[in-house]
Coordinates of C-alpha atoms in Angstrom, one line a residue:
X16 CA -10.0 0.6 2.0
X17 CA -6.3 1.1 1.6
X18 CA -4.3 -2.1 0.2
X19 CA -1.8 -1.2 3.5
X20 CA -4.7 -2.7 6.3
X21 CA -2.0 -3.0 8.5
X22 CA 0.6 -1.2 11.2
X23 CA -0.6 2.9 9.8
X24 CA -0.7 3.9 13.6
X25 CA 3.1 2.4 13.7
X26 CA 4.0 4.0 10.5
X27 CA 2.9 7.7 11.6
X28 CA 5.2 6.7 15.3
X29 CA 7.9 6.4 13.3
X30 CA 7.6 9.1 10.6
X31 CA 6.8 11.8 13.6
X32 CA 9.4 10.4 16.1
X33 CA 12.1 8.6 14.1
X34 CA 12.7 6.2 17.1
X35 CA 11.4 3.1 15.5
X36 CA 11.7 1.6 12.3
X37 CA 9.2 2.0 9.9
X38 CA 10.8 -0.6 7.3
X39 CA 12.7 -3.5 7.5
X40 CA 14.5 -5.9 4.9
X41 CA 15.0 -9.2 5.7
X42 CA 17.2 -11.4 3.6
X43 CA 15.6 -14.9 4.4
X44 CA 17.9 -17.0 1.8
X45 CA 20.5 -16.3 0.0
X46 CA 19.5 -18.9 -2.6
X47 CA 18.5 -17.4 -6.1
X48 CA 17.7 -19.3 -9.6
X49 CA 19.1 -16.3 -11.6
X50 CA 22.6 -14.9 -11.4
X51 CA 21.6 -10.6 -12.1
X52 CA 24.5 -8.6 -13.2
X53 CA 23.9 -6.1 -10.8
X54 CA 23.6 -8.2 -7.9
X55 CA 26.6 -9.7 -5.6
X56 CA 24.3 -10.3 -2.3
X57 CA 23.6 -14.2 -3.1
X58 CA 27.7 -14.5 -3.3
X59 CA 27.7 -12.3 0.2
X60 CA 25.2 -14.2 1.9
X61 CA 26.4 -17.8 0.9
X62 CA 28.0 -18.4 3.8
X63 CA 24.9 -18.3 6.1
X64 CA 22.6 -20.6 7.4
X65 CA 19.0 -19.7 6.7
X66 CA 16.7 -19.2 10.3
X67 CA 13.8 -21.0 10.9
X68 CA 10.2 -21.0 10.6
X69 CA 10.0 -20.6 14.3
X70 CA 12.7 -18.4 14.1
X71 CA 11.3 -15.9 11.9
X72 CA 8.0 -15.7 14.0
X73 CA 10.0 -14.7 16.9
X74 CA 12.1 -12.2 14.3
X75 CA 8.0 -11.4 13.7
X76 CA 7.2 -11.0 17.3
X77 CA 10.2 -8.5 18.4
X78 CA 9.3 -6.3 15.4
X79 CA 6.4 -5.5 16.5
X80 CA 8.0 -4.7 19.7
X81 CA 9.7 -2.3 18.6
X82 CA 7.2 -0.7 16.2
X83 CA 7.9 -2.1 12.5
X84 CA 5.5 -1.1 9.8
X85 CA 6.6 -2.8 6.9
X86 CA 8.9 -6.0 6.4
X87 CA 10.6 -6.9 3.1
X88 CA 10.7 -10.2 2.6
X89 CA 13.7 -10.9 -0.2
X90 CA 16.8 -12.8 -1.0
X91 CA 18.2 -14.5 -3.2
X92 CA 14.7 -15.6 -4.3
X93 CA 12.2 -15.5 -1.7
X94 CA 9.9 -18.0 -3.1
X95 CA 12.9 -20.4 -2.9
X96 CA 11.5 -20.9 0.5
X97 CA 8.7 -23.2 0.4
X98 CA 7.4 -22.1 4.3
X99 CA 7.5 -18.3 2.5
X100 CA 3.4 -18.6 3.1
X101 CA 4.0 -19.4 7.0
X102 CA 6.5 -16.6 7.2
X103 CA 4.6 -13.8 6.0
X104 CA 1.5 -15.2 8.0
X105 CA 3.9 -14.6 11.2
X106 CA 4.6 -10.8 10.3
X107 CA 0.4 -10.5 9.4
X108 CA -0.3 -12.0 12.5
X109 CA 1.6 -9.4 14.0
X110 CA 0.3 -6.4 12.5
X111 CA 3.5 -6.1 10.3
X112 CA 2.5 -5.3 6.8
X113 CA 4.5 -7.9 4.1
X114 CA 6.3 -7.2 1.1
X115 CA 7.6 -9.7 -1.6
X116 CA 10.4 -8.8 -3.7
X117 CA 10.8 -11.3 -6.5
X118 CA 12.9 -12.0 -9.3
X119 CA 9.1 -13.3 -11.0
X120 CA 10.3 -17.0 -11.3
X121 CA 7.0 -18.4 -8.9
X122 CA 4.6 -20.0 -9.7
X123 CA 0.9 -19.8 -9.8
X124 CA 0.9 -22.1 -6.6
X125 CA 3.4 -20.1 -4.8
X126 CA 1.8 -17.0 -5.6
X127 CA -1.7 -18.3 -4.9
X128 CA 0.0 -19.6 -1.1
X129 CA 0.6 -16.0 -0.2
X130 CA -2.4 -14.5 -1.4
X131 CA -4.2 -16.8 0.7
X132 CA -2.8 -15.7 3.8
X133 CA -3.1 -12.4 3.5
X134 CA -0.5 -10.8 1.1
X135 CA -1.4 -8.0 -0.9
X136 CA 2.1 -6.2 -2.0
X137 CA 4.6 -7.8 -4.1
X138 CA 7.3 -6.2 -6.3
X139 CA 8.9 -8.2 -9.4
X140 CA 11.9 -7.2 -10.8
X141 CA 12.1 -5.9 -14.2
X142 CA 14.4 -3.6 -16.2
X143 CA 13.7 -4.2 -19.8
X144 CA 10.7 -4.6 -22.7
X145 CA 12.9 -6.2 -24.5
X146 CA 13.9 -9.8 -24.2
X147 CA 17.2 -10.1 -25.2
X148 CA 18.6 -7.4 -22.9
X149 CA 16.8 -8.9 -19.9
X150 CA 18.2 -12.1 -20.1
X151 CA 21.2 -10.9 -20.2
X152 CA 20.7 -8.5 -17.2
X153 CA 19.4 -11.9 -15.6
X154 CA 22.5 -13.4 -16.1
X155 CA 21.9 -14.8 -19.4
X156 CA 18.9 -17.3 -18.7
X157 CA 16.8 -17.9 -21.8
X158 CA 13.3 -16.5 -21.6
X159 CA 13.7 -15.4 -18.2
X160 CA 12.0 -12.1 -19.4
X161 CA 9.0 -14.7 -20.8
X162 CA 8.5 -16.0 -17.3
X163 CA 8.7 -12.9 -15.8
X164 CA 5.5 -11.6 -17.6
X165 CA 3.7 -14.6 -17.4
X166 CA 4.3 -13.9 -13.4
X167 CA 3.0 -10.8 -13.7
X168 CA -0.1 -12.0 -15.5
X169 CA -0.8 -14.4 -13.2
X170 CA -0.1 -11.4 -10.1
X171 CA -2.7 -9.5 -11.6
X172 CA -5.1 -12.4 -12.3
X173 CA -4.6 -13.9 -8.5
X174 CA -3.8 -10.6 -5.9
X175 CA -7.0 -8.8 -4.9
X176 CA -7.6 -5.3 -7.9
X177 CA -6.3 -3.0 -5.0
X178 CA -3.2 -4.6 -4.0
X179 CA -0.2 -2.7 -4.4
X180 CA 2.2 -4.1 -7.1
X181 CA 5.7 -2.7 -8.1
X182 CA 8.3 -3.3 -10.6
X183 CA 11.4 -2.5 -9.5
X184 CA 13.7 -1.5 -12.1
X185 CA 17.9 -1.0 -11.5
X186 CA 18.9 1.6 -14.3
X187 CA 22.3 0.8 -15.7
X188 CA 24.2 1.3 -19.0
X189 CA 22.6 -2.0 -20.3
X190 CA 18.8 -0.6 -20.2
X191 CA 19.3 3.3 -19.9
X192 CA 17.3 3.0 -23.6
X193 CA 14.0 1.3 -22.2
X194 CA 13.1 3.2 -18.9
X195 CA 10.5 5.0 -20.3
X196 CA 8.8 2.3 -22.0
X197 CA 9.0 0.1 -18.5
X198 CA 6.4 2.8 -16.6
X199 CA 4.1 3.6 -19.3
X200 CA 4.0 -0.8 -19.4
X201 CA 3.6 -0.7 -15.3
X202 CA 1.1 1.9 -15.6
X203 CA -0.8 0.7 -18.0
X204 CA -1.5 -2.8 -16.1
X205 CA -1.9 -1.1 -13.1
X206 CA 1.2 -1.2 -11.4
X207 CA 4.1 1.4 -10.0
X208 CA 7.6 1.8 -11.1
X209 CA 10.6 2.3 -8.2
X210 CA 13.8 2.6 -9.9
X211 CA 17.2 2.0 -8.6
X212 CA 20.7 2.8 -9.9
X213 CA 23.1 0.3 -10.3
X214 CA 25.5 0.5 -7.9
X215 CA 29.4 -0.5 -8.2
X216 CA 32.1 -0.9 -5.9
X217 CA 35.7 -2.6 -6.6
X218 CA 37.2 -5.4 -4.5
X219 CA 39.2 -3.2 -2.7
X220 CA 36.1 -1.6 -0.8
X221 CA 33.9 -5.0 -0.9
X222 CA 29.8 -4.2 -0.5
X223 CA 27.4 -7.0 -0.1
X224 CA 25.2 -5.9 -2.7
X225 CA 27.6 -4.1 -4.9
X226 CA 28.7 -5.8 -8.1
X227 CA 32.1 -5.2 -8.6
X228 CA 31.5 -5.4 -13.0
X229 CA 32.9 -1.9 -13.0
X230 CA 31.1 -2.1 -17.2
X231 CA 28.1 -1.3 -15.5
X232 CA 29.5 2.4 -14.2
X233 CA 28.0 5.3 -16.3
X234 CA 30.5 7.2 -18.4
X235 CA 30.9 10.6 -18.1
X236 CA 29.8 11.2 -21.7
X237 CA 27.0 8.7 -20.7
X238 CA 25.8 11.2 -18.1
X239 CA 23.3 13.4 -20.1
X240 CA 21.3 10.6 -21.1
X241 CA 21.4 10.1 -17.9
X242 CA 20.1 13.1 -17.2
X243 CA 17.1 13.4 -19.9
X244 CA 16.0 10.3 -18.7
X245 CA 15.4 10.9 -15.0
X246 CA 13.9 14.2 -15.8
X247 CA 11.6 12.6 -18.4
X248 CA 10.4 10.1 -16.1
X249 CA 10.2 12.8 -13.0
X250 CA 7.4 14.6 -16.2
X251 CA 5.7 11.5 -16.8
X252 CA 4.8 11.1 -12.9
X253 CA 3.2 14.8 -12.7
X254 CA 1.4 13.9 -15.8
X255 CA 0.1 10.9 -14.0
X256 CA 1.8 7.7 -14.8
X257 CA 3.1 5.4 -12.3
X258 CA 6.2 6.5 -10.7
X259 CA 6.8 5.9 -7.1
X260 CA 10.1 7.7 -6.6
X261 CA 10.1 11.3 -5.5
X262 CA 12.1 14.1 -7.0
X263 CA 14.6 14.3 -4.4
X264 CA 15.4 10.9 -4.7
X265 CA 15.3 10.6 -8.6
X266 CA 17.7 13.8 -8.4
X267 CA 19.9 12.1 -6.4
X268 CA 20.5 9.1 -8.7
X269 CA 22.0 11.5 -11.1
X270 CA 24.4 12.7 -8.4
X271 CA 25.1 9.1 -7.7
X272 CA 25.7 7.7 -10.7
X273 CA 27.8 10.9 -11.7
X274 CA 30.0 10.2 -8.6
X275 CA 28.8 13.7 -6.8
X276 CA 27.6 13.1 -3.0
X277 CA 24.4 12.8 -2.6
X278 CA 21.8 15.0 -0.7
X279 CA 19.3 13.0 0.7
X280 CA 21.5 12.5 4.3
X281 CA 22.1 16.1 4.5
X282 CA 19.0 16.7 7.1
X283 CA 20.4 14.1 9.4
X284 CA 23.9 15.0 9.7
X285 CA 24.7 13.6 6.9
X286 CA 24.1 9.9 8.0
X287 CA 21.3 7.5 7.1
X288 CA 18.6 6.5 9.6
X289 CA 19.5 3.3 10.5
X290 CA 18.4 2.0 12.9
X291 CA 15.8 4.3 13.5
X292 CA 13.8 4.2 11.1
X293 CA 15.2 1.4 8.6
X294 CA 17.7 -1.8 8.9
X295 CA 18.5 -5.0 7.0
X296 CA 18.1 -8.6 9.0
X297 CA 20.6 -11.4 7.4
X298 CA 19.2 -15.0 6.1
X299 CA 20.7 -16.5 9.5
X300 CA 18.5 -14.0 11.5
X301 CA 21.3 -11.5 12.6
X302 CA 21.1 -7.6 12.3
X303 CA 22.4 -5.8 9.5
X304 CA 23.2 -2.1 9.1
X305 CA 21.5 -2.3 5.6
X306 CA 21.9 -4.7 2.8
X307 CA 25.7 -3.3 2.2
X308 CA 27.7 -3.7 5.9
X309 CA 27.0 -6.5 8.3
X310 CA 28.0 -5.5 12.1
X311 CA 31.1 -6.5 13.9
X312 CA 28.7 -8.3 16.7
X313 CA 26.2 -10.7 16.3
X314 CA 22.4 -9.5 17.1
X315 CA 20.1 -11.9 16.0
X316 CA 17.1 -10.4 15.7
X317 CA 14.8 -13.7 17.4
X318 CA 17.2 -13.5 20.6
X319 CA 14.8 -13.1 23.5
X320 CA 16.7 -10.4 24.3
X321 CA 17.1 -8.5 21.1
X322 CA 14.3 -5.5 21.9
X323 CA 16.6 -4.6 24.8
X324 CA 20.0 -4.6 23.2
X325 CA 17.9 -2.4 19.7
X326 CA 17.4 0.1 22.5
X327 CA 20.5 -0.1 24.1
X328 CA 23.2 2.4 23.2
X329 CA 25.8 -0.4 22.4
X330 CA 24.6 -1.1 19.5
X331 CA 23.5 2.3 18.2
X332 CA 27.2 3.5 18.6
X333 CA 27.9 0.1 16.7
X334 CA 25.6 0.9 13.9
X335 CA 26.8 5.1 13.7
X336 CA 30.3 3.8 13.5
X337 CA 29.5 2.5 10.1
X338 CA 27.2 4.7 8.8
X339 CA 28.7 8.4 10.2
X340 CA 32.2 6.9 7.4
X341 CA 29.8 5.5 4.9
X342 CA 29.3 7.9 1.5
X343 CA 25.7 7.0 1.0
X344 CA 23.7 4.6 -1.0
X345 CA 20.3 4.8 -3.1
X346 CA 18.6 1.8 -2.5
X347 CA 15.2 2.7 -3.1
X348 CA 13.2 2.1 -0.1
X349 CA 15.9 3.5 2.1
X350 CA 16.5 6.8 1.4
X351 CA 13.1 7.5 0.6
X352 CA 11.8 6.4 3.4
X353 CA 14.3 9.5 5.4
X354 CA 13.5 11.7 2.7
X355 CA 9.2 11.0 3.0
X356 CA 9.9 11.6 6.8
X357 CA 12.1 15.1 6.6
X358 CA 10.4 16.3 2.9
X359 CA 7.1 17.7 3.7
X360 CA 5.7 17.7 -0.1
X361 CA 7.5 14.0 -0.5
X362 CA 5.6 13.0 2.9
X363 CA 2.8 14.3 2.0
X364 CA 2.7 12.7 -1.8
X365 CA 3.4 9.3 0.3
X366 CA 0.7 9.6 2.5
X367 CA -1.7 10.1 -0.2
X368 CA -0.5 7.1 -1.8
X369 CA -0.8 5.1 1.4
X370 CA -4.3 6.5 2.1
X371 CA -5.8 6.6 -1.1
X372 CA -4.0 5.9 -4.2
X373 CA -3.0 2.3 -3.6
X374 CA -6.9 1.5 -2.7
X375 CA -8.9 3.5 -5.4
X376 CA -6.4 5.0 -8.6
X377 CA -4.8 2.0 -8.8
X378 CA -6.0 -1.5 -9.9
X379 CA -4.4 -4.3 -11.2
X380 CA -5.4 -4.9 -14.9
X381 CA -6.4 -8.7 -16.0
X382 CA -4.2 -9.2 -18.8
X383 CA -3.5 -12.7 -20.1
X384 CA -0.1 -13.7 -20.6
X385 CA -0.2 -13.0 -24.9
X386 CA -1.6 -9.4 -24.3
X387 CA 1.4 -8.1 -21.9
X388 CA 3.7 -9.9 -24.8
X389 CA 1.8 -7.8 -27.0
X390 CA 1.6 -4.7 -24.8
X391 CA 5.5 -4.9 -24.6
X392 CA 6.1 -5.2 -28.1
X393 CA 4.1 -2.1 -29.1
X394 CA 5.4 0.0 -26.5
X395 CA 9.2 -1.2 -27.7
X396 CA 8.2 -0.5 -31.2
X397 CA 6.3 2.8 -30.3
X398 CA 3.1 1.8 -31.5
X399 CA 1.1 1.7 -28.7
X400 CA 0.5 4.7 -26.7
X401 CA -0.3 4.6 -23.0
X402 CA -2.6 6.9 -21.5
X403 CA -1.3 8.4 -17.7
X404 CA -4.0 6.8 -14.9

């Protein structure tokens, strides 16, 4: 059986019709215990009060109303939350498929509270092999990188084999050097590697996620590296190693970080497809274009009357007011999601990975704590070779 048990008649609604979103990220606190370079959505989000239990059941039941497929539950730090078990047992409970995002700081209790109700995808983040660049892509905190692996130990040691685990990796100047080390690490223990480019604004044109640390642009001399190393990783997934990202999308980081416009909007007038077939839901419950531009009106999202007003063409011309003037993003999940859905090869690669892959190629490898240290330090020191799966 495929690790997504869950919402597949919703997911092929909204892949065929694009009338219903297939993917939603909900911010449920703002609070984090690490302070990421990259990151500036704990700072955007501060000023919001987090919704309630109850609340996010009804946020639960009017997703299902409207067809969603897949939440993601993030932050700030999900885990922060100590009713994060009761929260993804309201989106199970509603045939709405769960997925943690997590900076790998939970514990075994934590983790062991979501397994039990039913949660069986989980994505930690992690951009380095080494150490000392991680914790200081984590803001500087001393053996966050430790803690991080010992998480993903204890992942593989607690999930069911055939749940579907991800490391989600932001590639910026600071780990441009360690990319391909990171997937032939997540393939090797079973996991997939998403990537995401660092994205940088200035406060002039403020972004909730954005970091405005304009150190962590790519130079244009930087650019070829750039280059070689998307199209290295783009070979290793056709030689079978765990990469999630498909080659439109991985082509467009290039353009992205080069400053060129990117391509994945251009079969949709040149707009995402929020909110269609994607949006973003705040930590106090209201809509959100994406995790980048809140909307003018509040629309919380547990209202009673929130299914009618998602229909309603208020709020669509709301939401195409922002997006028809926005330049574009590459936030994983996102784009992919519109490019799986107007792509036929890309659609078809993630329907095989839905279907099959994430039940029977993939399982999650029991390695103590000391052996991923290990693992890590021969791959850094290139004397471990990893075979593709």
């Amino acid at each position: 059986m495929s690790f997504f048990e869950g919402g597949l008649s919703r997911l092929a609604a909204s892949a065929f019709t694009k009338a219903s979103p297939a993917y939603v990220q909900f911010y449920v606190t703002a609070r984090c215990n690490l302070a990421c370079e990259q990151c500036n959505i704990i700072y955007a989000n501060a000023d919001q009060e987090e919704v309630s239990t109850e609340g996010c059941r009804r946020i639960a039941e009017n997703l299902a109303r409207i067809g969603t497929s897949v939440v993601l539950l993030t932050g700030g730090e999900p885990f922060i939350r100590k009713d994060l078990p009761r929260i993804c047992k309201a989106f199970l409970d509603n045939g709405i498929h769960p997925r943690i995002q997590t900076n790998g700081f939970a514990s075994r209790e934590q983790l062991e509270a979501v397994a039990d109700v039913g949660v069986r995808d989980i994505s930690v983040s992690l951009d380095a092999l080494s150490p000392s660049v991680q914790d200081r892509i984590n803001g500087g905190f001393d053996r966050s990188w430790e803690r991080t692996i010992e998480t993903i130990a204890t992942i593989n040691e607690i999930f069911p084999e055939n749940s579907f685990a991800a490391l989600g990796c932001v590639l910026s100047p600071s780990n441009i050097g360690q990319i391909s080390d990171v997937v032939r690490f997540a393939t090797e223990i079973g996991w997939w590697l998403s990537l995401v480019p660092v994205h940088v604004t200035n406060p002039a044109r403020p972004r909730n996620f954005r970091t405005f640390d304009s150190s962590l642009s790519f130079k244009p001399e930087e650019l070829p590296r750039v280059r070689a190393v998307l199209d290295s990783v783009k070979a290793m997934r056709d030689h079978g190693f765990a990469v999630y990202d498909s080659d439109e999308y991985l082509d467009d980081i290039y353009r992205f970080v080069a400053g060129e416009p990117v391509r994945w909007r251009h079969r949709n007038r040149n707009v995402c497809d929020s909110p269609f077939l994607y949006f973003a839901i705040q930590p106090n419950g209201d809509m959100a274009v994406c995790c980048d531009y809140r909307l003018g009106e509040s629309h919380p999202v547990q209202s009673p009357d929130f299914v009618e007003k998602y229909y309603g063409d208020e709020l669509h011309r709301e939401v195409e007011a922002i997006t028809s003037s926005c330049d574009g993003c590459m936030y994983g999940s996102f784009p992919e999601i519109s490019i799986s859905t107007r792509y036929f090869i890309s659609m078809a690669r993630r329907a095989r990975l839905f279907l099959i892959d994430g039940a029977s190629r993939r399982k999650l490898a029991h390695y103590p704590a000391g052996q991923l240290f290990q693992l890590a330090a021969d791959l850094s020191s290139g004397s471990a070779r990893v075979a593709s799966k």
